[in-house]
JSON list of C-alpha atoms and ligand atoms in Angstrom, two decimals:
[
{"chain": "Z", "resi": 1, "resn": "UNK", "atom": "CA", "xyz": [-25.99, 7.17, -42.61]},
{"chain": "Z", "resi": 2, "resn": "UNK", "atom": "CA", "xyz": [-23.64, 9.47, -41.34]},
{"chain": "Z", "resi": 3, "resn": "UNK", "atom": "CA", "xyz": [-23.62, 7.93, -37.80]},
{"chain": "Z", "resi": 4, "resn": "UNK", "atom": "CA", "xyz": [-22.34, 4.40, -39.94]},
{"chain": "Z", "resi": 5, "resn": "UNK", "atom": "CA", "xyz": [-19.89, 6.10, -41.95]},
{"chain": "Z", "resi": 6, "resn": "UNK", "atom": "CA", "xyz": [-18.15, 8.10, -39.39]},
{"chain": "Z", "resi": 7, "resn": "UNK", "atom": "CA", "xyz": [-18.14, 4.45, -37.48]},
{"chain": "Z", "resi": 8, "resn": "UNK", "atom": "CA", "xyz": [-16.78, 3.07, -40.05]},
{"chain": "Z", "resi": 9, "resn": "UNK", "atom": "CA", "xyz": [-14.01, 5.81, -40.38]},
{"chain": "Z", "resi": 10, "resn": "UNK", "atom": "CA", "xyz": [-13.09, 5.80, -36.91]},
{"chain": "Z", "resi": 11, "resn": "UNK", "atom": "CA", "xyz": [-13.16, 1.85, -37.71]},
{"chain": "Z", "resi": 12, "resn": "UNK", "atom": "CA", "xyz": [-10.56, 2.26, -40.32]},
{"chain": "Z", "resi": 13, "resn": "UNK", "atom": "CA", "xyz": [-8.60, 4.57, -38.51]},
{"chain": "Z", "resi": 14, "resn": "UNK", "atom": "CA", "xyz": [-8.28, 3.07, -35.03]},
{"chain": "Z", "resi": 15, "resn": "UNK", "atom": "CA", "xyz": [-4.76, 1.68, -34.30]},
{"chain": "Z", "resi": 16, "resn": "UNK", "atom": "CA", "xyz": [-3.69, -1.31, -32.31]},
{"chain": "Z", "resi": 17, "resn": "UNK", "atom": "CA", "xyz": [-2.71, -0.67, -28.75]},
{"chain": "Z", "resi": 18, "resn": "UNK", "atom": "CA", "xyz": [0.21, -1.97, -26.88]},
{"chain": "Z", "resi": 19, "resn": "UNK", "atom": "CA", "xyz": [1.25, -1.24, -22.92]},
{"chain": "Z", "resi": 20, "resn": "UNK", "atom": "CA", "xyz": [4.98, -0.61, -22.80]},
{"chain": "Z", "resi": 21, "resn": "UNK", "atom": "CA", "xyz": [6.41, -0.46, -18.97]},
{"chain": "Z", "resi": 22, "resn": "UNK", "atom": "CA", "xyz": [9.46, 0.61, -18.75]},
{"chain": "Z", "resi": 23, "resn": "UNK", "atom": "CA", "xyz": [11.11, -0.39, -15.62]},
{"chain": "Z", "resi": 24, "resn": "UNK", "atom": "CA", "xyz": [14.94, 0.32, -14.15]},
{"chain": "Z", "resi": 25, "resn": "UNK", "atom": "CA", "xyz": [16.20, 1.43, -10.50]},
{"chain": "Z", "resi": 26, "resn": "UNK", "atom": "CA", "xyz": [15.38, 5.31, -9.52]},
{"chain": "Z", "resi": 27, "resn": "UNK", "atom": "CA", "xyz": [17.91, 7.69, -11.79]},
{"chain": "Z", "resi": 28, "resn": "UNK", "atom": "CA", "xyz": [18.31, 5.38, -14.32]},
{"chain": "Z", "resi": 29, "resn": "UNK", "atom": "CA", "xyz": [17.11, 7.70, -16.98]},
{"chain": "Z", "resi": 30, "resn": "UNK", "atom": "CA", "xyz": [13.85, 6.17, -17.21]},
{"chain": "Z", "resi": 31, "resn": "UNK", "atom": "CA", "xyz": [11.24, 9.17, -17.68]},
{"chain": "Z", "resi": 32, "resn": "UNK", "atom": "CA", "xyz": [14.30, 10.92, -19.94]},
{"chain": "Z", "resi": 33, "resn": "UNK", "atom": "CA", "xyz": [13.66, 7.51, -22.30]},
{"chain": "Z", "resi": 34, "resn": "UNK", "atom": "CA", "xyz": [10.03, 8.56, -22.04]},
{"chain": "Z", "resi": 35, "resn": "UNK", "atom": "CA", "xyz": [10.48, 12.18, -23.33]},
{"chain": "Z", "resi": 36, "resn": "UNK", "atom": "CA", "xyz": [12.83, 11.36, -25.87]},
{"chain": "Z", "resi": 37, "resn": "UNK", "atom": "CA", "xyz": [10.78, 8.53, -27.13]},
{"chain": "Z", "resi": 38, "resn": "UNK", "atom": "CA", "xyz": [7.54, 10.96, -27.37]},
{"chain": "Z", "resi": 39, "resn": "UNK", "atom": "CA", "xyz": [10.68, 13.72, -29.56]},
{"chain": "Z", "resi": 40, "resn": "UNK", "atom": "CA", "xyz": [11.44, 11.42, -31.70]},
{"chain": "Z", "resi": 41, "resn": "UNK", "atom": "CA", "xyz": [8.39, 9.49, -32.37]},
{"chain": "Z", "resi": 42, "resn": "UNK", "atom": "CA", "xyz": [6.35, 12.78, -32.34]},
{"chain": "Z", "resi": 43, "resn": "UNK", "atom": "CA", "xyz": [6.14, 15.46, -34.77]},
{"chain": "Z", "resi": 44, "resn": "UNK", "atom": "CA", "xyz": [5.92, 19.00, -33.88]},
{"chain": "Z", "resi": 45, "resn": "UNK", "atom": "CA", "xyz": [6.75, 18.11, -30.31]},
{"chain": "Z", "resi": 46, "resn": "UNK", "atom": "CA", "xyz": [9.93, 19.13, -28.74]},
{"chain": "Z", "resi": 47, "resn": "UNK", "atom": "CA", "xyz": [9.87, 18.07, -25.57]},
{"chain": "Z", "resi": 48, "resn": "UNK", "atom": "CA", "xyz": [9.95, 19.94, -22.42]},
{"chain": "Z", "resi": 49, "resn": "UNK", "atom": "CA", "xyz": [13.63, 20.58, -21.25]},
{"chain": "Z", "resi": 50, "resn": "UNK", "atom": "CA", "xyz": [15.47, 17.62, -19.43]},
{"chain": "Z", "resi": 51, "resn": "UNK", "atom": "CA", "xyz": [16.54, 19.63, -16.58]},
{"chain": "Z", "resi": 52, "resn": "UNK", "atom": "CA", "xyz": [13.29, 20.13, -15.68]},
{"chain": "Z", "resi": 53, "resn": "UNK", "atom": "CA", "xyz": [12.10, 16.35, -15.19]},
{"chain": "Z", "resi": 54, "resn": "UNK", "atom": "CA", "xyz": [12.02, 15.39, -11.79]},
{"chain": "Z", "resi": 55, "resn": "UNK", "atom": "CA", "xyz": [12.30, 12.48, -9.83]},
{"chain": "Z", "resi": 56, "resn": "UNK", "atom": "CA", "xyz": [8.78, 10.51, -10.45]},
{"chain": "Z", "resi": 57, "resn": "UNK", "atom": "CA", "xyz": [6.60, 10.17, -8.15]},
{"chain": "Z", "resi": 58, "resn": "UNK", "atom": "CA", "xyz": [4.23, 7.45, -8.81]},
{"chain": "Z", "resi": 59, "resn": "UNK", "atom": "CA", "xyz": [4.04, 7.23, -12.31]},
{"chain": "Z", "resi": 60, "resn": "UNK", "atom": "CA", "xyz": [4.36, 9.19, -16.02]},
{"chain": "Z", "resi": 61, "resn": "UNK", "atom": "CA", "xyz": [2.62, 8.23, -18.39]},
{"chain": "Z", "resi": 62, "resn": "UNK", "atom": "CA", "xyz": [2.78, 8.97, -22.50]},
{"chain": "Z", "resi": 63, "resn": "UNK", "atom": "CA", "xyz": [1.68, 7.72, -26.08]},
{"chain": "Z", "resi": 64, "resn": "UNK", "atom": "CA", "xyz": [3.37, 7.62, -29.49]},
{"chain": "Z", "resi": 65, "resn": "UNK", "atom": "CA", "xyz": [2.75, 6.30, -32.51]},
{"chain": "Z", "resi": 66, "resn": "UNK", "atom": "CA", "xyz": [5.29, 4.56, -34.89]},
{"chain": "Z", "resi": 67, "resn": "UNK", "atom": "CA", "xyz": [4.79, 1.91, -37.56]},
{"chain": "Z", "resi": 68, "resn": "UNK", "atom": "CA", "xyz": [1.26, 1.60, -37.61]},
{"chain": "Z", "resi": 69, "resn": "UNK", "atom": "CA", "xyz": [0.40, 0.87, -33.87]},
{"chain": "Z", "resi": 70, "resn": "UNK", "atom": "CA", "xyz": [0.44, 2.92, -30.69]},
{"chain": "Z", "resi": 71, "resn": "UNK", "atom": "CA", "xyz": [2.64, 2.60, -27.88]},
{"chain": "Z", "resi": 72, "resn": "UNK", "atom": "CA", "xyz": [1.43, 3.47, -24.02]},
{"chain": "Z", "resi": 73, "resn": "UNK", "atom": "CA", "xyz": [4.36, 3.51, -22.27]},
{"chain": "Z", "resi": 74, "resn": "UNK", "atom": "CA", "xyz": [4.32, 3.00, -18.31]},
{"chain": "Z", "resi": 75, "resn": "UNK", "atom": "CA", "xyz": [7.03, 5.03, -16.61]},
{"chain": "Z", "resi": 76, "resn": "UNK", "atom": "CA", "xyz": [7.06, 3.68, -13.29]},
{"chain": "Z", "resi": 77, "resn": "UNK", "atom": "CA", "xyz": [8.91, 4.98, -10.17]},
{"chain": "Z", "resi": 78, "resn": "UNK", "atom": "CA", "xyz": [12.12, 2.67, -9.35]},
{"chain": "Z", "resi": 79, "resn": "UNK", "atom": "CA", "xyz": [12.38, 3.97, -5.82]},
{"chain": "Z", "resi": 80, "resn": "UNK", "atom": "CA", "xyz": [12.69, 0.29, -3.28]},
{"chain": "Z", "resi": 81, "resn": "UNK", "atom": "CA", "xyz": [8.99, 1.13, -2.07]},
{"chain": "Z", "resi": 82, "resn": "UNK", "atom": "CA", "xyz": [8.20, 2.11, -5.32]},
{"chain": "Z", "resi": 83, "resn": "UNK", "atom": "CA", "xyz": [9.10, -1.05, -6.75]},
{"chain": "Z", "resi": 84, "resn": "UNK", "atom": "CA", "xyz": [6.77, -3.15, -5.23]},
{"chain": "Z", "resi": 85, "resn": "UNK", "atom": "CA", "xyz": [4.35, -1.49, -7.50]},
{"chain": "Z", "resi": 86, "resn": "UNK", "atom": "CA", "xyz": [5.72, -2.78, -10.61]},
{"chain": "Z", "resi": 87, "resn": "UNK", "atom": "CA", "xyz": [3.90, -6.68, -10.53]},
{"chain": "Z", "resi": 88, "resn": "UNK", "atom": "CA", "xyz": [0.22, -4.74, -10.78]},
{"chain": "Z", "resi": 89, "resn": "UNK", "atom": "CA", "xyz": [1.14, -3.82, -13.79]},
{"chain": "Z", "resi": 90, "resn": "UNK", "atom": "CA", "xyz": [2.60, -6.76, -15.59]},
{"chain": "Z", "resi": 91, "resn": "UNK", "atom": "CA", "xyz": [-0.42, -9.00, -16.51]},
{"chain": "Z", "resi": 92, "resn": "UNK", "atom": "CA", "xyz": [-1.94, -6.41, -19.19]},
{"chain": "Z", "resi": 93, "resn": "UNK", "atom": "CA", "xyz": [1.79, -5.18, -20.25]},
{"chain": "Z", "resi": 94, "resn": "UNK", "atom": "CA", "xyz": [2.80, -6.28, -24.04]},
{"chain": "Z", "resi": 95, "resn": "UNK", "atom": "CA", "xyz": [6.53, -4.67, -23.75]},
{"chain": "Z", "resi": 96, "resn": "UNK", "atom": "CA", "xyz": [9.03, -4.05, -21.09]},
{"chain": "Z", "resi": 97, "resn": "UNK", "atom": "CA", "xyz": [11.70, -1.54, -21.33]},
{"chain": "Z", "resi": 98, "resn": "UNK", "atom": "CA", "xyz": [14.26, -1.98, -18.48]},
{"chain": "Z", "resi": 99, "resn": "UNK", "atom": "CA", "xyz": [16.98, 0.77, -18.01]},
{"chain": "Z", "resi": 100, "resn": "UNK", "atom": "CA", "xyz": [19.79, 0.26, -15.99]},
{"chain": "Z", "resi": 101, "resn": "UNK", "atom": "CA", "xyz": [22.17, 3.26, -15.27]},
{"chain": "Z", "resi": 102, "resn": "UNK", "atom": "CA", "xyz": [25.75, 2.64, -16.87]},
{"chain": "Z", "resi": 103, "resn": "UNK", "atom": "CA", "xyz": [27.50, 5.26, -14.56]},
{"chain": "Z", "resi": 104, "resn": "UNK", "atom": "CA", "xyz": [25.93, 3.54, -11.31]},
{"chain": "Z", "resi": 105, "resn": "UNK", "atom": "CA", "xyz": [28.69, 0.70, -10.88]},
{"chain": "Z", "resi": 106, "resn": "UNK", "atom": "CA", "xyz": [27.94, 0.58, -7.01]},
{"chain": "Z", "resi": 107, "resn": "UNK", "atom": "CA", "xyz": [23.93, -0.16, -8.28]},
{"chain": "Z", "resi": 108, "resn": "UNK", "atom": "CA", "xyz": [24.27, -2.54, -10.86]},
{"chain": "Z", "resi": 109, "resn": "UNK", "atom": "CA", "xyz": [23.90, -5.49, -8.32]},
{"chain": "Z", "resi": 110, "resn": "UNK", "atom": "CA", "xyz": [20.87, -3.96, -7.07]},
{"chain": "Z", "resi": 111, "resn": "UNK", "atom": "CA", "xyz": [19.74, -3.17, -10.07]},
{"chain": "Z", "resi": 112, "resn": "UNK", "atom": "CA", "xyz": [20.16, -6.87, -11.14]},
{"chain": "Z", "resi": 113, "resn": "UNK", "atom": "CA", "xyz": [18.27, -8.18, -8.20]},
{"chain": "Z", "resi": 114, "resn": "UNK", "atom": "CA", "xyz": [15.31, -5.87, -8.96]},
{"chain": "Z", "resi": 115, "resn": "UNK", "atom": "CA", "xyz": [15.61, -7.43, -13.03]},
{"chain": "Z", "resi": 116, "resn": "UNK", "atom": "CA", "xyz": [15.54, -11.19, -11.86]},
{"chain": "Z", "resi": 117, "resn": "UNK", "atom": "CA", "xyz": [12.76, -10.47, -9.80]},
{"chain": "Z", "resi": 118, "resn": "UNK", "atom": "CA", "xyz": [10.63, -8.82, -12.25]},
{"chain": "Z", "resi": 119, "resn": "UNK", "atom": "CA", "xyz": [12.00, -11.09, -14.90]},
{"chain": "Z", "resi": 120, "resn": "UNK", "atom": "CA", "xyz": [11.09, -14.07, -13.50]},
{"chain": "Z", "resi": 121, "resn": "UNK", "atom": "CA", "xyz": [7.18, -13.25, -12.39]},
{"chain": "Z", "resi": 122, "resn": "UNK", "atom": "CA", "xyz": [5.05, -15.60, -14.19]},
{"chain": "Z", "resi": 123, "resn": "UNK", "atom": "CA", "xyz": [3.04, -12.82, -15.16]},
{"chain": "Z", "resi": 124, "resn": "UNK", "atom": "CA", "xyz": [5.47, -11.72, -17.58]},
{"chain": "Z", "resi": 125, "resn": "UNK", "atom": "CA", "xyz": [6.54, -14.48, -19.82]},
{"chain": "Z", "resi": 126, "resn": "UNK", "atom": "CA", "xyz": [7.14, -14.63, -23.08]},
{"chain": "Z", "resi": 127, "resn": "UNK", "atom": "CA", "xyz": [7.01, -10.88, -22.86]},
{"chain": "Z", "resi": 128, "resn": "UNK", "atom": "CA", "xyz": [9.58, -8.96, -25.04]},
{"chain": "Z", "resi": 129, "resn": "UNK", "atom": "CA", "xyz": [12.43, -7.09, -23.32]},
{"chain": "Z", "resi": 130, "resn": "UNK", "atom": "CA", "xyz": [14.35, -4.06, -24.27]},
{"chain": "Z", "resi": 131, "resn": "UNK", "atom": "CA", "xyz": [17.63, -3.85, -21.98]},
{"chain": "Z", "resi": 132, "resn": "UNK", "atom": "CA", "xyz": [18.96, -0.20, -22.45]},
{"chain": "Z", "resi": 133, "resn": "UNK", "atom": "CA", "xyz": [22.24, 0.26, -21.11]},
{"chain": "Z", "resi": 134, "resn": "UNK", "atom": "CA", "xyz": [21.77, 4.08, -20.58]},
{"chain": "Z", "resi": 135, "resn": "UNK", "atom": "CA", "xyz": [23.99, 6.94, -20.06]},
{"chain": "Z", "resi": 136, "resn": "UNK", "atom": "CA", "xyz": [26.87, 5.17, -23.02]},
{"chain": "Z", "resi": 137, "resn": "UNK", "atom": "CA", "xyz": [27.08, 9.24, -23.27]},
{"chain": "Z", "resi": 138, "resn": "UNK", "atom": "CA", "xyz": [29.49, 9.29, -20.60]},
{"chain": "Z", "resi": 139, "resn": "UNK", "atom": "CA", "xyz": [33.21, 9.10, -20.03]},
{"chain": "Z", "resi": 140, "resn": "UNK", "atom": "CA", "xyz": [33.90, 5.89, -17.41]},
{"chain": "Z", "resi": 141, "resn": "UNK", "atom": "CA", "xyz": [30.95, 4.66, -17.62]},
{"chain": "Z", "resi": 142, "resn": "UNK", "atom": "CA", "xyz": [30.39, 0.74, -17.63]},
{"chain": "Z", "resi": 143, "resn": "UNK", "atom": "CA", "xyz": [30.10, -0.87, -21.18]},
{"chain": "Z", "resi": 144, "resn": "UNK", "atom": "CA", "xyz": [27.23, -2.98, -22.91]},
{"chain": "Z", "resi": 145, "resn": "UNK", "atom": "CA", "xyz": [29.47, -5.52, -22.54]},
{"chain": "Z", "resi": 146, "resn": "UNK", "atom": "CA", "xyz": [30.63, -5.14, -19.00]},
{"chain": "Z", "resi": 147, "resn": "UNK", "atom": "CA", "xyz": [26.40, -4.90, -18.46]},
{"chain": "Z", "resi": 148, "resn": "UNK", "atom": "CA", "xyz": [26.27, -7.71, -19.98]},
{"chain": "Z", "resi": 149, "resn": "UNK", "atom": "CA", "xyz": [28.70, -9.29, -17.29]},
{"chain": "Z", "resi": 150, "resn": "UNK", "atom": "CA", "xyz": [27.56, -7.99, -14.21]},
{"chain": "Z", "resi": 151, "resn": "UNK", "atom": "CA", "xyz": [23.89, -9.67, -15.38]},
{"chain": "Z", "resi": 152, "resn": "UNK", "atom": "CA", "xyz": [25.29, -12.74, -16.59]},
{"chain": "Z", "resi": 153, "resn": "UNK", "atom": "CA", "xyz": [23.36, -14.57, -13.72]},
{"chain": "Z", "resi": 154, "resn": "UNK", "atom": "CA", "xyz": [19.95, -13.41, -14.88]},
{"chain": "Z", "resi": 155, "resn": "UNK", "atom": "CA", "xyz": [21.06, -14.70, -19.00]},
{"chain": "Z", "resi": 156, "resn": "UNK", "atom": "CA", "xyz": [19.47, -18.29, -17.58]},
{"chain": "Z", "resi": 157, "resn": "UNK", "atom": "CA", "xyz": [15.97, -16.98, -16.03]},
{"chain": "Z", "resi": 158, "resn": "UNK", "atom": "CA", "xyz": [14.92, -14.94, -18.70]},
{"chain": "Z", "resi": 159, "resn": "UNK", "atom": "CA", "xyz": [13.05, -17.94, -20.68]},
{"chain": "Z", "resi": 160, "resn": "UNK", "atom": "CA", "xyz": [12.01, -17.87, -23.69]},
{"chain": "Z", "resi": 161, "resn": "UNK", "atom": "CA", "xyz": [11.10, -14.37, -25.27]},
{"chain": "Z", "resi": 162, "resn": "UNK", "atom": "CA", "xyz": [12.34, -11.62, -28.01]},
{"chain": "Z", "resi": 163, "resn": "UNK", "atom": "CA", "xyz": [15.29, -9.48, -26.01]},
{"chain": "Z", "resi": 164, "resn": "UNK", "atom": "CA", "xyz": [17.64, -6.89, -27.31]},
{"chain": "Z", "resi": 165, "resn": "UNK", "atom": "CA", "xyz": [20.53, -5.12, -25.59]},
{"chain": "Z", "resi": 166, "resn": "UNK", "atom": "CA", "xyz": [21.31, -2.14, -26.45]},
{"chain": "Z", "resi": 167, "resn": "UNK", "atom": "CA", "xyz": [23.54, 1.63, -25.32]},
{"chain": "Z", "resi": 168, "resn": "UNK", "atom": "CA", "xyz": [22.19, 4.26, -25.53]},
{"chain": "Z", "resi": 169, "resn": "UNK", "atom": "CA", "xyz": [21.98, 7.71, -24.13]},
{"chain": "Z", "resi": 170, "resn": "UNK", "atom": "CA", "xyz": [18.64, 8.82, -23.28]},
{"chain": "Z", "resi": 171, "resn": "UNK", "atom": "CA", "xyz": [19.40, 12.85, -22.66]},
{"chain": "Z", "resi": 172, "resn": "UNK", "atom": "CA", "xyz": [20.63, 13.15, -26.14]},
{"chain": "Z", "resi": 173, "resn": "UNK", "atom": "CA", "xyz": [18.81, 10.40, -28.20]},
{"chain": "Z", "resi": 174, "resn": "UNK", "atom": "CA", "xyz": [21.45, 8.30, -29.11]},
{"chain": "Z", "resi": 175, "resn": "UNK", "atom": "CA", "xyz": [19.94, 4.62, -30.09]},
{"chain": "Z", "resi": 176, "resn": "UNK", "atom": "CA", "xyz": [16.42, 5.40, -28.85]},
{"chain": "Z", "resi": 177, "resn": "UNK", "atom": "CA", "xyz": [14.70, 5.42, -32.40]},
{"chain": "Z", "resi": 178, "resn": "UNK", "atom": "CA", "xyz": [16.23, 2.12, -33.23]},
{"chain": "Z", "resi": 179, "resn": "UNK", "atom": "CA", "xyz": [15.28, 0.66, -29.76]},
{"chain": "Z", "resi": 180, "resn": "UNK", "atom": "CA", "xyz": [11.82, 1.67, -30.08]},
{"chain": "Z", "resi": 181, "resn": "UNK", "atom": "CA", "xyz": [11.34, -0.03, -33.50]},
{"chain": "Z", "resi": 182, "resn": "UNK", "atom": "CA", "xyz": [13.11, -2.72, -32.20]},
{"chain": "Z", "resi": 183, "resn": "UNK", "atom": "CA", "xyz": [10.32, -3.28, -29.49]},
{"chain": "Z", "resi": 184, "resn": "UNK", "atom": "CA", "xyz": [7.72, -2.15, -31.75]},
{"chain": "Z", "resi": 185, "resn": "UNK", "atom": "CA", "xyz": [8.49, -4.91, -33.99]},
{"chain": "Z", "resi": 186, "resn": "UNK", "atom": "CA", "xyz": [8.39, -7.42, -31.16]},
{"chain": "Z", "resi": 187, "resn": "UNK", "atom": "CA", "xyz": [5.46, -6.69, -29.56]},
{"chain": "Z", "resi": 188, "resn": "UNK", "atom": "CA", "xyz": [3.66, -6.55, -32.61]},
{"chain": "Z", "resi": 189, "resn": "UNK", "atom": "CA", "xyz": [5.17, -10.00, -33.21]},
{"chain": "Z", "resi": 190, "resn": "UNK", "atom": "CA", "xyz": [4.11, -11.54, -29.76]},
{"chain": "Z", "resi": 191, "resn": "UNK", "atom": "CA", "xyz": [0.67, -10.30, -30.72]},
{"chain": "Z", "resi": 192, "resn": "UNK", "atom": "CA", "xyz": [-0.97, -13.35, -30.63]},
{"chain": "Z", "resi": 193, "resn": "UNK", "atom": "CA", "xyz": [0.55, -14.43, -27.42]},
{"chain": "Z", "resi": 194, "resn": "UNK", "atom": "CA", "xyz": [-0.68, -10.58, -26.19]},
{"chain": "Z", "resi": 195, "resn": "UNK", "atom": "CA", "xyz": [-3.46, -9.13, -28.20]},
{"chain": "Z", "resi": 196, "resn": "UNK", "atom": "CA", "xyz": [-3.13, -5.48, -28.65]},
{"chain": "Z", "resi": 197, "resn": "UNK", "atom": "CA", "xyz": [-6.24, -3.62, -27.22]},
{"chain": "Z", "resi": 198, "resn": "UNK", "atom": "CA", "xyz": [-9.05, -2.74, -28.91]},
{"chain": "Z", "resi": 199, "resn": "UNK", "atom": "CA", "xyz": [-7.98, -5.29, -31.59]},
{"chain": "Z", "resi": 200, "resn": "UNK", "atom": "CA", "xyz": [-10.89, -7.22, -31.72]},
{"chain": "Z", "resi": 201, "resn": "UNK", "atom": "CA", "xyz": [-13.37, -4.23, -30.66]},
{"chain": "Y", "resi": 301, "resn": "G3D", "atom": "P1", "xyz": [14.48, 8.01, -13.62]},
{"chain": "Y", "resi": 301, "resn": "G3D", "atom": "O1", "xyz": [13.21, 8.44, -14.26]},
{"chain": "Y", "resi": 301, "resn": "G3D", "atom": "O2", "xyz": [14.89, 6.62, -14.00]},
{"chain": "Y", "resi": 301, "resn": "G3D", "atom": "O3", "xyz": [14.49, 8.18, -12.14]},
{"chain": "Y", "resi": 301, "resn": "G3D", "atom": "P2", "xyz": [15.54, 10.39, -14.85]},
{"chain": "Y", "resi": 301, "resn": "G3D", "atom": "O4", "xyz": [15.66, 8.95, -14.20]},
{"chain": "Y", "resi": 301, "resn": "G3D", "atom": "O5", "xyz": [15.04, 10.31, -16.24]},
{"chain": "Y", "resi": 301, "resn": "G3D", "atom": "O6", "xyz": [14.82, 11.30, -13.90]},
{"chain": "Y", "resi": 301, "resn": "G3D", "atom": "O7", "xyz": [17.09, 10.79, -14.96]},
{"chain": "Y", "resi": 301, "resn": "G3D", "atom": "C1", "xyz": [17.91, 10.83, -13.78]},
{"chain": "Y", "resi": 301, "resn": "G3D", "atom": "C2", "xyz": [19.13, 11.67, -14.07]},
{"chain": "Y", "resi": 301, "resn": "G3D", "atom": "O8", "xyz": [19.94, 11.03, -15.07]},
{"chain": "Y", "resi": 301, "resn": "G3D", "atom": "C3", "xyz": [18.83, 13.08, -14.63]},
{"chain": "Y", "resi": 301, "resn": "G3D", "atom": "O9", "xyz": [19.86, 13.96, -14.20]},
{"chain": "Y", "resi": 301, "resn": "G3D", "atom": "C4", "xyz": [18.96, 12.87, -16.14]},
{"chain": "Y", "resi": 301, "resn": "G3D", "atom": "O10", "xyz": [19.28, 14.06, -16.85]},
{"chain": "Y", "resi": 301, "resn": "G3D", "atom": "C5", "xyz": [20.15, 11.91, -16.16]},
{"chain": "Y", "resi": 301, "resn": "G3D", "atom": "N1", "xyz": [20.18, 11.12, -17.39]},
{"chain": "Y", "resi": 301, "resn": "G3D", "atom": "C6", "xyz": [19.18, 10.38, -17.92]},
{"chain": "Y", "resi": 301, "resn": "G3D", "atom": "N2", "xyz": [19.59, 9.79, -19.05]},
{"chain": "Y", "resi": 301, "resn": "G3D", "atom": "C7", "xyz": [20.86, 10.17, -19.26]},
{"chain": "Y", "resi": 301, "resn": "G3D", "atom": "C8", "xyz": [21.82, 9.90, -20.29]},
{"chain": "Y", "resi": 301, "resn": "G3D", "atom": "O11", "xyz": [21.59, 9.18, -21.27]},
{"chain": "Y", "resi": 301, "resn": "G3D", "atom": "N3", "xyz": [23.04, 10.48, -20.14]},
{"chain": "Y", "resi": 301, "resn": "G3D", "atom": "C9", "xyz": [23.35, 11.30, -19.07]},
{"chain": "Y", "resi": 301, "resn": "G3D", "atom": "N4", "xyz": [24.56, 11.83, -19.04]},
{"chain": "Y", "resi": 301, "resn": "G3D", "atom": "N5", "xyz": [22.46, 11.57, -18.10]},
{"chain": "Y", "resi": 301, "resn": "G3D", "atom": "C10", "xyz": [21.24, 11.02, -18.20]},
{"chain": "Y", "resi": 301, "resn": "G3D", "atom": "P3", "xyz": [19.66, 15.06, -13.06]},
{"chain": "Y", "resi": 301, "resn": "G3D", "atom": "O12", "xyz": [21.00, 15.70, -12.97]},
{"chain": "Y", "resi": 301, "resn": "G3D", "atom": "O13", "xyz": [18.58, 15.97, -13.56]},
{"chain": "Y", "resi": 301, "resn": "G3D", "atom": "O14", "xyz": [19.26, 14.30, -11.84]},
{"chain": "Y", "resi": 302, "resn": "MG", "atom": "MG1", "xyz": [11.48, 9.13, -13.40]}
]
């Protein structure tokens, strides 16, 4: 009896799952979106301090919950030989996140490039996208709109899937919360497209 009803409880309990990756070159601000995610989607946890993240070696990994379902989010290096990396990932991924950093003029090309090739891997349509124009905290930095511009090219490979763009500044939380329910929303909505894990378990 009690082995059914405490089944049945962690039955009841148990949340959808979705895989997040979020994806951008090296310094983009990508495992700072991570810990500011887990601050604001966390209670009780105030994160460790930003000066202490380091450049990411492999990968980070972390888990929040927000409107009923639980995001795994997939911090994966950027680095060039890191990036090669990224397309193991993308067949069991519900959500990508890609940063790009706004202060980087001299890497937005690059940084393009890297986005049209993910963007473009049959492994990932149909996928929802969350482009996060990072570091908007900064004077001189490039706008959403001259993003926008400088990725023009890719506006025609992207296909057919849910995609916001966004600023925002990951080191002090500007736009994150919105973002995340954002992509929360549309992965939830691509859900039959991608079933969450342990949906059907
Ligand atoms: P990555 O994981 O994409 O490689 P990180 O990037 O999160 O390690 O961040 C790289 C650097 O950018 C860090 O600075 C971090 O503090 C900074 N950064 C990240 N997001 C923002 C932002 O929104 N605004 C500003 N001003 N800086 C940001 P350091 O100096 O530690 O290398
Ligand atoms: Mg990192």
């Amino acid at each position: 009896m009690y082995t059914l009803l405490s089944g049945l409880v962690r039955y009841m309990l148990k949340k959808d799952e979705y895989n997040i990756l979020i994806l951008g070159l090296d310094n983009a601000g990508k495992t700072t979106l991570l810990e500011h995610t887990k601050i604001k989607f966390t209670s009780g946890y105030t994160g460790k301090p930003f000066h202490k993240i380091t450049a990411t070696i492999g990968l980070n990994i972390g888990k929040i919950s927000a409107m009923g379902v639980e995001l795994l989010f997939w911090d994966l290096g950027g680095q060039d030989e890191l990036q090669s990396l990224w397309d193991k990932y993308y067949s069991e991924c519900h959500g990508i996140v890609y940063v790009v950093d706004s202060l980087d003029e001299n890497r937005v090309d690059d940084s393009r490039l890297a986005f049209e090739k993910m963007i473009t891997n049959e492994h990932l349509i149909g996928v929802p996208l969350l482009f996060l124009c990072n570091k908007q905290d900064m004077q001189g930095c490039l706008s959403v709109n001259q993003i926008r511009e400088a990725f023009s090219d890719s506006a025609t490979k992207m296909g057919k899937r849910d995609c916001s763009v966004r600023g925002v500044s990951a080191l002090h939380g500007q736009g994150i919360e919105d973002a995340i329910v954002w992509l929360t929303q549309a992965v939830v909505k691509n859900n039959e497209t991608r079933p969450p894990i342990n949906k059907d378990d």
